[in-house]
Coordinates of N, CA, C and O in Angstrom, one line a residue:
A1 N 114.9 88.8 84.1 CA 113.6 89.0 83.5 C 113.6 90.1 82.5 O 112.9 90.0 81.5
I2 N 114.3 91.2 82.8 CA 114.3 92.4 81.9 C 114.9 92.0 80.6 O 114.4 92.3 79.5
S3 N 116.1 91.3 80.6 CA 116.7 90.9 79.3 C 115.9 89.9 78.5 O 116.0 89.9 77.3
R4 N 115.0 89.2 79.2 CA 114.1 88.2 78.4 C 112.7 88.8 78.2 O 111.8 88.1 77.7
N5 N 112.6 90.1 78.5 CA 111.3 90.8 78.3 C 110.1 90.1 79.0 O 109.1 90.0 78.4
Q6 N 110.4 89.7 80.2 CA 109.3 89.0 81.0 C 108.7 90.0 82.0 O 109.3 90.9 82.4
S7 N 107.5 89.7 82.3 CA 106.8 90.4 83.4 C 107.5 90.2 84.7 O 108.1 89.2 85.0
I8 N 107.4 91.3 85.5 CA 108.0 91.2 86.9 C 106.9 91.6 87.9 O 106.2 92.6 87.7
V9 N 106.8 90.8 88.9 CA 105.8 91.1 90.0 C 106.6 91.3 91.2 O 107.5 90.4 91.6
I10 N 106.4 92.4 91.9 CA 107.1 92.7 93.2 C 106.0 92.6 94.2 O 105.1 93.4 94.3
H11 N 106.1 91.6 95.0 CA 105.2 91.3 96.1 C 105.8 91.9 97.4 O 106.7 91.4 98.0
N12 N 105.3 93.1 97.7 CA 106.1 93.9 98.8 C 105.1 94.7 99.5 O 104.0 95.2 99.0
T13 N 105.4 95.0 100.7 CA 104.6 95.9 101.5 C 105.1 97.3 101.3 O 105.7 97.9 102.2
S14 N 104.9 97.9 100.2 CA 105.3 99.2 99.8 C 104.2 100.2 100.2 O 103.4 100.6 99.4
I15 N 104.2 100.5 101.5 CA 103.1 101.3 102.1 C 103.1 102.8 101.8 O 102.1 103.4 102.0
S16 N 104.2 103.3 101.3 CA 104.2 104.7 101.1 C 104.8 105.0 99.7 O 105.4 104.1 99.1
R17 N 104.5 106.2 99.2 CA 105.0 106.6 97.9 C 106.5 106.5 97.8 O 107.2 106.1 96.9
G18 N 107.2 106.9 99.0 CA 108.6 106.8 99.1 C 109.2 105.4 98.9 O 110.2 105.2 98.4
H19 N 108.4 104.4 99.4 CA 108.9 103.0 99.2 C 108.7 102.6 97.8 O 109.5 101.8 97.3
R20 N 107.6 103.0 97.2 CA 107.2 102.6 95.8 C 108.0 103.3 94.7 O 108.3 102.7 93.7
R21 N 108.4 104.5 95.0 CA 109.0 105.4 93.9 C 110.3 104.7 93.3 O 110.3 104.7 92.1
P22 N 111.2 104.2 94.0 CA 112.4 103.6 93.4 C 112.1 102.4 92.5 O 112.7 102.2 91.4
L23 N 111.1 101.6 93.0 CA 110.7 100.5 92.2 C 110.0 100.9 90.9 O 110.3 100.3 89.8
I24 N 109.1 101.9 91.0 CA 108.4 102.4 89.8 C 109.4 103.0 88.8 O 109.3 102.8 87.6
D25 N 110.3 103.8 89.3 CA 111.3 104.5 88.5 C 112.2 103.5 87.7 O 112.4 103.6 86.5
A26 N 112.6 102.4 88.5 CA 113.4 101.4 87.8 C 112.7 100.6 86.7 O 113.2 100.4 85.7
A27 N 111.4 100.3 87.0 CA 110.6 99.6 86.0 C 110.4 100.5 84.8 O 110.5 100.0 83.7
R28 N 110.1 101.7 85.0 CA 109.8 102.6 83.8 C 111.1 102.8 83.1 O 111.1 102.9 81.8
A29 N 112.2 103.0 83.7 CA 113.5 103.1 83.0 C 113.9 101.9 82.2 O 114.5 102.0 81.1
A30 N 113.3 100.7 82.6 CA 113.6 99.5 81.8 C 112.5 99.3 80.7 O 112.5 98.3 80.0
G31 N 111.6 100.3 80.6 CA 110.5 100.2 79.6 C 109.3 99.5 80.0 O 108.4 99.2 79.1
Y32 N 109.1 99.2 81.3 CA 107.9 98.5 81.7 C 106.7 99.4 82.0 O 106.9 100.6 82.3
R33 N 105.5 98.9 81.7 CA 104.3 99.6 82.2 C 104.2 99.2 83.7 O 104.4 98.0 84.0
V34 N 103.7 100.1 84.5 CA 103.6 99.8 85.9 C 102.2 99.7 86.4 O 101.4 100.6 86.1
Q35 N 101.9 98.7 87.1 CA 100.6 98.5 87.7 C 100.7 98.3 89.2 O 101.6 97.6 89.6
I36 N 99.9 98.9 89.9 CA 99.8 98.8 91.4 C 98.5 98.1 91.7 O 97.4 98.6 91.3
V37 N 98.6 97.1 92.5 CA 97.4 96.4 93.1 C 97.4 96.8 94.5 O 98.3 96.4 95.3
Y38 N 96.4 97.5 95.0 CA 96.3 98.0 96.3 C 95.2 97.3 97.0 O 94.0 97.3 96.6
F39 N 95.5 96.6 98.1 CA 94.5 95.9 98.9 C 94.0 96.8 100.1 O 94.8 97.0 101.0
D40 N 92.8 97.3 99.9 CA 92.2 98.2 100.9 C 91.5 97.4 101.9 O 90.3 97.2 101.9
I41 N 92.2 96.8 102.9 CA 91.6 96.0 103.9 C 91.5 96.7 105.3 O 92.6 97.3 105.7
P42 N 90.4 96.8 105.9 CA 90.3 97.5 107.2 C 91.4 96.9 108.2 O 91.6 95.7 108.3
I43 N 91.9 97.8 109.0 CA 92.9 97.5 110.0 C 92.4 96.4 111.0 O 93.1 95.4 111.3
K44 N 91.2 96.5 111.3 CA 90.6 95.4 112.2 C 90.7 94.1 111.6 O 91.0 93.1 112.2
E45 N 90.4 94.0 110.3 CA 90.5 92.7 109.6 C 92.0 92.3 109.5 O 92.2 91.1 109.6
C46 N 92.9 93.2 109.3 CA 94.3 92.9 109.2 C 94.7 92.2 110.5 O 95.5 91.2 110.5
R47 N 94.3 92.8 111.6 CA 94.7 92.3 112.9 C 94.1 90.9 113.1 O 94.8 90.0 113.6
Q48 N 92.9 90.7 112.7 CA 92.3 89.3 112.9 C 93.0 88.3 112.0 O 93.3 87.2 112.4
R49 N 93.3 88.6 110.7 CA 94.0 87.7 109.9 C 95.4 87.4 110.4 O 95.9 86.3 110.4
N50 N 96.1 88.4 111.0 CA 97.4 88.3 111.6 C 97.3 87.3 112.7 O 98.2 86.4 112.8
R51 N 96.3 87.4 113.6 CA 96.2 86.5 114.7 C 96.1 85.0 114.3 O 96.5 84.1 115.0
N52 N 95.6 84.8 113.1 CA 95.4 83.4 112.6 C 96.6 82.9 111.8 O 96.6 81.7 111.4
R53 N 97.6 83.7 111.7 CA 98.9 83.3 111.0 C 99.7 82.4 112.0 O 99.6 82.5 113.2
P54 N 100.5 81.5 111.4 CA 101.4 80.7 112.2 C 102.4 81.5 113.1 O 102.7 81.1 114.2
A55 N 102.8 82.6 112.6 CA 103.8 83.5 113.3 C 103.3 84.9 113.2 O 103.8 85.7 112.5
P56 N 102.3 85.3 114.0 CA 101.7 86.6 114.0 C 102.7 87.7 114.5 O 103.6 87.4 115.3
V57 N 102.6 88.9 114.0 CA 103.4 90.0 114.5 C 102.6 90.7 115.5 O 101.4 90.6 115.5
P58 N 103.2 91.5 116.4 CA 102.5 92.2 117.4 C 101.5 93.3 116.7 O 101.8 93.8 115.7
D59 N 100.4 93.5 117.3 CA 99.4 94.5 116.8 C 100.1 95.9 116.6 O 99.7 96.6 115.6
R60 N 101.1 96.2 117.4 CA 101.7 97.5 117.2 C 102.4 97.6 115.8 O 102.5 98.7 115.3
V61 N 102.9 96.5 115.3 CA 103.5 96.5 114.0 C 102.5 96.9 112.9 O 102.7 97.7 112.0
I62 N 101.3 96.3 113.0 CA 100.2 96.6 112.1 C 99.8 98.0 112.2 O 99.6 98.7 111.2
D63 N 99.7 98.5 113.4 CA 99.3 99.9 113.7 C 100.3 100.9 113.1 O 100.0 101.9 112.5
E64 N 101.6 100.6 113.2 CA 102.7 101.4 112.7 C 102.6 101.4 111.1 O 102.8 102.5 110.5
F65 N 102.4 100.3 110.5 CA 102.2 100.3 109.1 C 101.0 101.1 108.6 O 101.1 101.8 107.7
A66 N 99.9 100.9 109.4 CA 98.7 101.6 109.0 C 98.9 103.1 109.1 O 98.4 103.9 108.3
A67 N 99.7 103.6 110.1 CA 99.9 105.0 110.3 C 100.8 105.6 109.1 O 100.6 106.8 108.8
Q68 N 101.6 104.8 108.5 CA 102.5 105.2 107.4 C 101.9 105.0 106.0 O 102.4 105.5 105.1
R69 N 100.8 104.3 106.0 CA 100.2 103.9 104.7 C 99.7 105.1 103.9 O 99.1 106.0 104.4
E70 N 100.1 105.1 102.6 CA 99.7 106.1 101.7 C 99.0 105.4 100.5 O 99.6 104.6 99.8
V71 N 97.7 105.7 100.3 CA 97.0 105.0 99.2 C 97.6 105.5 97.9 O 97.9 106.7 97.7
P72 N 97.9 104.5 97.0 CA 98.4 104.9 95.7 C 97.6 105.9 94.9 O 96.3 105.7 94.9
A73 N 98.2 106.9 94.4 CA 97.5 107.9 93.6 C 97.3 107.4 92.1 O 98.2 106.6 91.7
A74 N 96.3 107.9 91.5 CA 96.0 107.4 90.1 C 97.2 107.7 89.2 O 97.6 106.8 88.3
G75 N 98.0 108.8 89.3 CA 99.1 109.0 88.4 C 100.4 108.4 88.8 O 101.4 108.5 88.2
E76 N 100.4 107.6 89.9 CA 101.6 107.0 90.4 C 102.0 105.8 89.5 O 103.2 105.5 89.5
A77 N 101.1 105.2 88.8 CA 101.4 104.1 87.9 C 100.6 104.2 86.7 O 99.7 105.0 86.6
D78 N 100.9 103.4 85.7 CA 100.0 103.3 84.5 C 98.6 102.8 84.8 O 97.7 103.2 84.2
L79 N 98.5 102.0 85.8 CA 97.2 101.4 86.2 C 97.3 101.2 87.7 O 98.2 100.6 88.2
V80 N 96.3 101.7 88.5 CA 96.2 101.4 89.9 C 94.9 100.7 90.1 O 93.8 101.2 89.7
I81 N 95.0 99.5 90.6 CA 93.8 98.6 90.9 C 93.6 98.6 92.4 O 94.5 98.2 93.1
R82 N 92.4 99.0 92.8 CA 92.1 98.9 94.2 C 91.2 97.8 94.5 O 90.1 97.6 93.9
Y83 N 91.6 96.9 95.4 CA 90.8 95.7 95.8 C 90.4 96.0 97.2 O 91.2 96.3 98.1
S84 N 89.1 95.8 97.5 CA 88.6 95.9 98.8 C 87.7 94.7 99.1 O 87.2 94.0 98.1
E85 N 87.4 94.4 100.3 CA 86.5 93.3 100.7 C 85.1 93.5 100.0 O 84.5 92.6 99.7
L86 N 84.7 94.8 99.9 CA 83.4 95.1 99.3 C 83.3 94.7 97.8 O 82.3 94.4 97.3
S87 N 84.5 94.8 97.1 CA 84.5 94.5 95.7 C 84.7 93.0 95.4 O 84.7 92.6 94.2
A88 N 84.9 92.2 96.4 CA 85.2 90.8 96.2 C 84.0 90.0 95.8 O 82.9 90.4 96.0

């Protein structure tokens, strides 16, 4: 994609700045503008959606992710988009 100058989307659960930093650094080194789309969904809603999945994970997995979650900072990317149920 880089050699063809195409957009790249990384669909990933990058819950902390430490998880996101290598991806952001690599994208910027390749000359890309970086955008983060952050889905601000209440944990209670995440648990409910998980229960409705064909292969749900245990609630403790969701709780562990929630405990490690770091909301993206404005300066972390060229554009940070926050999506919440209230803005839908």
